[in-house]
């Protein structure tokens, strides 16, 4: 598969709506006081804005296998999980050219049900849905059409549904490795993280990161402090709660906010920054670059040295989430008759989550640290090392 | 220039606005085009100035038939027009305005200001149009702004000057000055086409008079051959009263009492300055003055439309200082606003709806928040008859009516309630003679029925004809309260800011109307 | 003195003087023809739609590979190129129609087999579902516009209404006959409160409602985002930003059986349109709204309380937007998330413009927009032509409506007698 598609920060699952509105509003606000520009603003408001800059594929659906995605309200070009899932469909076609694919972009939550129905009537081989927002609509459709295969990104059903493969990712596992590495590389003894929004798909990263830092302190008797996220002392960790308090931009697109937050963290003394906020992270990268030598970052979701090349020299590593391979696998399985419903959990063990190669930091990361990381990874896989930050004392 | 219009016909759909109009303006002639509003004067001028295309007939300039596709063509053929609403850039100087569109330039396209100033100075001197070339237009009085408009036309070498209702915004003194300018232009061989509906002005200045009615020319005359009554009769097709017939006032108790009334406007300017004024039941007080001297604001302060800064407004003993318009209306105050289209009417709504603007939520028009459309219509039909409003039906949008009929709608609405005080601002502005007479009669009837009436008017004729007492306002202050027999010159001086005390005592019963207009 | 006229003058004023006599009366067909070439609003609207379809067809032709391929070989097979173009355009528009109104083949199948009625009527049902909130929010916006109040905050008011409706939905337990009306009222009240804020700010401080309502959109969106992760709104057992669901007693009943999503929301929307029509035409309050919308100064001079009307307009406008939020929540979605409401609040502005601020116009405009949305999705699924085509058609329609001059020039129409187009555009320039 040619990696010519744009960067895919999957940490921005729910914010696209706000973006669409803000563009619309900007158009309205810009000229709201004059006649013509209201009309212009109205016109742009009516066009559902950036639902697709890219054309829908021309479906040549002649008996072949058709993979269909219904995006959530973020749309197909959300630089996040909707787009990653779509890239997975393309990747599947690379592997098996008999597969064709299409999608529908929801503009509101009301679209989920009819769009899924449209695809059921279109006899899609698999319908890919995205995000917890669509969980109920997906479950209801799966119940109504038991012969239809579904896969849903970033969700987990209990109990499982036999014709739905729910994909979710324990990104606190690789974030744990990222936290350990950040602590090891810090000269100031402080590292920082911030998030795009206080929701589990974001805070799970921050939580694992903090746990990794604390683990570093514990085994090395160090006192590296993680800023930007404090896990709640009492929480139901076993049932998947990543509650806590932290630093959030409440936005996944405004790079200026990322710059501000990164500068705040650096002013507090942090020299390694881990933004979990999609494109907002680019603002953090700009701030880190400006701060000069001795300030580094870790990228999130995808390998930053591919998706944000211009800042590759700042990235110690990237904490990645394997939406593309897992959705691709699900599509291929459905196409080849090996599909099974249930829950898939991306972990370090199945490479559903991982930290990327060091790239420019290959020579700078001490071999001992790399060796320790391999040990930790094995420990997490074996269940011997907990990724709950509350398992370790905070510095 | 000799201008000849022959058989000009202009139709708008089924309406014939100009029907075979013939008109000749000789070189050096002041030719008055007289007619009521809606007689077709403006349409004819728009045809002449290239703004409208005529359907039939010919325009000849010095014997040569011409076609004007746009005003530019007309200007090139030596026709200039001074519109009723000035087309000046307020923040530009006089010289800049005069050359605007035909700017003298030096090399590389730079504006030649020196030549612009010289042009203005030369034209000013030539025709006795005194103007300071470097004055900023917005700082000039209206009369001077009008001169700038005339200069503009002359700078483009206009041989025929069209003046569209030029006197509407001027003081008596300014009108006299304008007439002087017109005469000097005519003496220099320029022709003037003077559009008006004011008979006295026509008699004072015209060499020849053409009267239009209903799109046709109904007569031509020389002023020495005719008189105002004849002209009026030609305009309206019947003879009209030019004076208001009214019995002497029999004033009763004080109804409106203004004491120390002061209004500061949004810009912080004191527009009404410690005004004390009483209007008694059964009398008409006419407030004279050049527009913009606080009369409008005074009326608005009384009717609750403008906040009072200090002082008080009492109506029939009730304190209405800073009351809401609704409270003022409920207190028995009727208000005919100055700007009838802006404040008095909703032009897109029907006559019937406009007749209930102030009582729409009361019986018999409304019950439990619901309008009784049948009753609204029935009442409206009655008022069409009672107030002589000429319209096909009450469901016609009020904006389609002529100015006179629109004003009758306002009057009908305001006088349909029990009235203790009537405040009427410029009640007959822009109306035809018939409507003026009607409105005046209604106002007098209201007085005779015991209402106190305050008329705000910049028409001196109206002030003199209607007022039982005349108060003159200048820069927010009352400069004098005089009897209606007072001479025009004297009132003119009060309007110009002289205090009553500074003036020499006047002879009783002086006939100002004649002296003021005898300008030659 | 020379009098050139002898006979008595006509008794009426010139404006009405020249009545066309019986001889001058043009025949009925000529009058009809003249009406059709006049740029009146209905004609402009129809031509706007037509123009939009033509532009859509050009876009289809210019972007569909199979069509372009056919044209690249136009030399060898010219007929084929035309055939492919026509067929592609026909398929696309056909798919929009069958996807939004009714599919003749599915209907035929249902008639012949007695089964599959759901499939046949699902498209129109979906259009009604989509139209309902658009009508309600559009009525609110239109009411504001026609009163000279520019409520750009329908989106925020809709969210506020939905929040209130949801709260009434899960916080109280009552039988459906009481619960559902209470939820609907709650939604309207929520929107009304959201409308009251800009109203009172404008009345008391002169704050421009456009700015305030736009900003309040953010406020209510962020309020929703906050509530979604807070008790008691967040769905129990969920740590995602998703709300509790509406209980069965707070859901709007389906109109045509449980398999079609069309629900009572559409009936509520139609009832609201009737109510607004009555309100504007027959109520005293509506009368004052109209007066102040047409000429605020005249209203004030006549003793109307402009501030009070400003507040009330925004309250009623907000209540209608709140109802729009409620029918979506109680009719189809049953839960709130940050993606709730989509663009309805902004599309409402468009349909208000399209419907010329009249209730019937808003209803028809909403149905058209809903059909283009719903049918557009079907078209993308069926033909691969992106749904964006629907958006282009919608935008072109609005563009033409907003610039009637363009349509008039394009089709060489004459200026309409009443200047009705200028009249309906007038409000936008103040």
PDB file of C-alpha atoms in Angstrom, chain B residues 264-350:
ATOM      1  CA  UNK B 264     -29.090  66.035  24.479  1.00  0.00           C
ATOM      2  CA  UNK B 265     -28.769  63.755  21.463  1.00  0.00           C
ATOM      3  CA  UNK B 266     -26.621  60.651  20.972  1.00  0.00           C
ATOM      4  CA  UNK B 267     -23.634  62.737  19.939  1.00  0.00           C
ATOM      5  CA  UNK B 268     -23.811  64.814  23.114  1.00  0.00           C
ATOM      6  CA  UNK B 269     -25.141  67.897  21.346  1.00  0.00           C
ATOM      7  CA  UNK B 270     -27.826  69.854  23.155  1.00  0.00           C
ATOM      8  CA  UNK B 271     -30.554  69.906  20.524  1.00  0.00           C
ATOM      9  CA  UNK B 272     -33.385  71.212  22.687  1.00  0.00           C
ATOM     10  CA  UNK B 273     -32.237  73.821  25.166  1.00  0.00           C
ATOM     11  CA  UNK B 274     -34.416  74.720  28.160  1.00  0.00           C
ATOM     12  CA  UNK B 275     -37.636  75.129  26.254  1.00  0.00           C
ATOM     13  CA  UNK B 276     -40.672  76.459  28.100  1.00  0.00           C
ATOM     14  CA  UNK B 277     -43.861  76.255  26.112  1.00  0.00           C
ATOM     15  CA  UNK B 278     -47.552  75.949  26.836  1.00  0.00           C
ATOM     16  CA  UNK B 279     -50.239  74.839  24.438  1.00  0.00           C
ATOM     17  CA  UNK B 280     -53.805  75.358  25.585  1.00  0.00           C
ATOM     18  CA  UNK B 281     -56.893  73.412  24.733  1.00  0.00           C
ATOM     19  CA  UNK B 282     -58.550  74.824  21.630  1.00  0.00           C
ATOM     20  CA  UNK B 283     -55.493  76.558  20.252  1.00  0.00           C
ATOM     21  CA  UNK B 284     -52.926  75.799  17.608  1.00  0.00           C
ATOM     22  CA  UNK B 285     -49.333  76.661  18.370  1.00  0.00           C
ATOM     23  CA  UNK B 286     -47.182  76.530  15.282  1.00  0.00           C
ATOM     24  CA  UNK B 287     -43.507  75.910  15.806  1.00  0.00           C
ATOM     25  CA  UNK B 288     -41.572  77.603  13.038  1.00  0.00           C
ATOM     26  CA  UNK B 289     -37.921  77.350  12.202  1.00  0.00           C
ATOM     27  CA  UNK B 290     -35.480  76.102   9.662  1.00  0.00           C
ATOM     28  CA  UNK B 291     -35.204  72.365   9.754  1.00  0.00           C
ATOM     29  CA  UNK B 292     -32.587  71.013  12.099  1.00  0.00           C
ATOM     30  CA  UNK B 293     -33.010  73.539  14.883  1.00  0.00           C
ATOM     31  CA  UNK B 294     -34.438  71.086  17.380  1.00  0.00           C
ATOM     32  CA  UNK B 295     -38.090  71.077  16.369  1.00  0.00           C
ATOM     33  CA  UNK B 296     -37.997  67.411  15.420  1.00  0.00           C
ATOM     34  CA  UNK B 297     -36.306  66.461  18.657  1.00  0.00           C
ATOM     35  CA  UNK B 298     -38.766  68.543  20.643  1.00  0.00           C
ATOM     36  CA  UNK B 299     -41.691  66.700  19.086  1.00  0.00           C
ATOM     37  CA  UNK B 300     -39.966  63.373  19.697  1.00  0.00           C
ATOM     38  CA  UNK B 301     -39.311  64.229  23.329  1.00  0.00           C
ATOM     39  CA  UNK B 302     -42.986  65.057  23.846  1.00  0.00           C
ATOM     40  CA  UNK B 303     -44.133  61.837  22.219  1.00  0.00           C
ATOM     41  CA  UNK B 304     -41.752  59.607  24.160  1.00  0.00           C
ATOM     42  CA  UNK B 305     -39.525  58.752  21.243  1.00  0.00           C
ATOM     43  CA  UNK B 306     -36.464  60.536  22.556  1.00  0.00           C
ATOM     44  CA  UNK B 307     -35.155  60.657  26.121  1.00  0.00           C
ATOM     45  CA  UNK B 308     -35.529  63.945  27.965  1.00  0.00           C
ATOM     46  CA  UNK B 309     -32.284  65.032  29.584  1.00  0.00           C
ATOM     47  CA  UNK B 310     -33.823  67.513  31.969  1.00  0.00           C
ATOM     48  CA  UNK B 311     -36.993  69.480  32.416  1.00  0.00           C
ATOM     49  CA  UNK B 312     -40.476  68.085  32.179  1.00  0.00           C
ATOM     50  CA  UNK B 313     -43.339  67.294  29.848  1.00  0.00           C
ATOM     51  CA  UNK B 314     -46.859  67.413  31.232  1.00  0.00           C
ATOM     52  CA  UNK B 315     -50.020  66.707  29.308  1.00  0.00           C
ATOM     53  CA  UNK B 316     -53.266  67.681  30.965  1.00  0.00           C
ATOM     54  CA  UNK B 317     -51.572  67.621  34.335  1.00  0.00           C
ATOM     55  CA  UNK B 318     -50.058  64.181  33.819  1.00  0.00           C
ATOM     56  CA  UNK B 319     -46.276  63.982  33.980  1.00  0.00           C
ATOM     57  CA  UNK B 320     -45.116  62.346  30.756  1.00  0.00           C
ATOM     58  CA  UNK B 321     -41.426  63.131  31.106  1.00  0.00           C
ATOM     59  CA  UNK B 322     -39.601  60.144  29.631  1.00  0.00           C
ATOM     60  CA  UNK B 323     -42.819  58.160  29.328  1.00  0.00           C
ATOM     61  CA  UNK B 324     -42.919  55.390  26.725  1.00  0.00           C
ATOM     62  CA  UNK B 325     -44.609  56.160  23.417  1.00  0.00           C
ATOM     63  CA  UNK B 326     -47.370  53.833  24.476  1.00  0.00           C
ATOM     64  CA  UNK B 327     -48.002  55.746  27.681  1.00  0.00           C
ATOM     65  CA  UNK B 328     -48.010  58.987  25.734  1.00  0.00           C
ATOM     66  CA  UNK B 329     -50.544  57.595  23.267  1.00  0.00           C
ATOM     67  CA  UNK B 330     -52.721  56.301  26.100  1.00  0.00           C
ATOM     68  CA  UNK B 331     -52.601  59.749  27.680  1.00  0.00           C
ATOM     69  CA  UNK B 332     -54.463  61.095  24.651  1.00  0.00           C
ATOM     70  CA  UNK B 333     -51.630  62.404  22.530  1.00  0.00           C
ATOM     71  CA  UNK B 334     -51.926  61.979  18.771  1.00  0.00           C
ATOM     72  CA  UNK B 335     -48.748  62.234  16.760  1.00  0.00           C
ATOM     73  CA  UNK B 336     -48.369  62.859  13.049  1.00  0.00           C
ATOM     74  CA  UNK B 337     -44.655  62.225  12.647  1.00  0.00           C
ATOM     75  CA  UNK B 338     -42.437  64.268  10.414  1.00  0.00           C
ATOM     76  CA  UNK B 339     -41.194  61.366   8.323  1.00  0.00           C
ATOM     77  CA  UNK B 340     -44.422  59.671   7.430  1.00  0.00           C
ATOM     78  CA  UNK B 341     -42.800  56.832   5.507  1.00  0.00           C
ATOM     79  CA  UNK B 342     -40.114  56.248   8.084  1.00  0.00           C
ATOM     80  CA  UNK B 343     -42.067  56.724  11.295  1.00  0.00           C
ATOM     81  CA  UNK B 344     -45.709  56.943  10.419  1.00  0.00           C
ATOM     82  CA  UNK B 345     -46.381  54.042   8.133  1.00  0.00           C
ATOM     83  CA  UNK B 346     -45.262  50.549   7.261  1.00  0.00           C
ATOM     84  CA  UNK B 347     -45.256  50.873   3.518  1.00  0.00           C
ATOM     85  CA  UNK B 348     -45.341  47.138   2.762  1.00  0.00           C
ATOM     86  CA  UNK B 349     -48.417  46.585   4.917  1.00  0.00           C
ATOM     87  CA  UNK B 350     -51.981  47.348   3.941  1.00  0.00           C
TER      88      UNK B 350
END
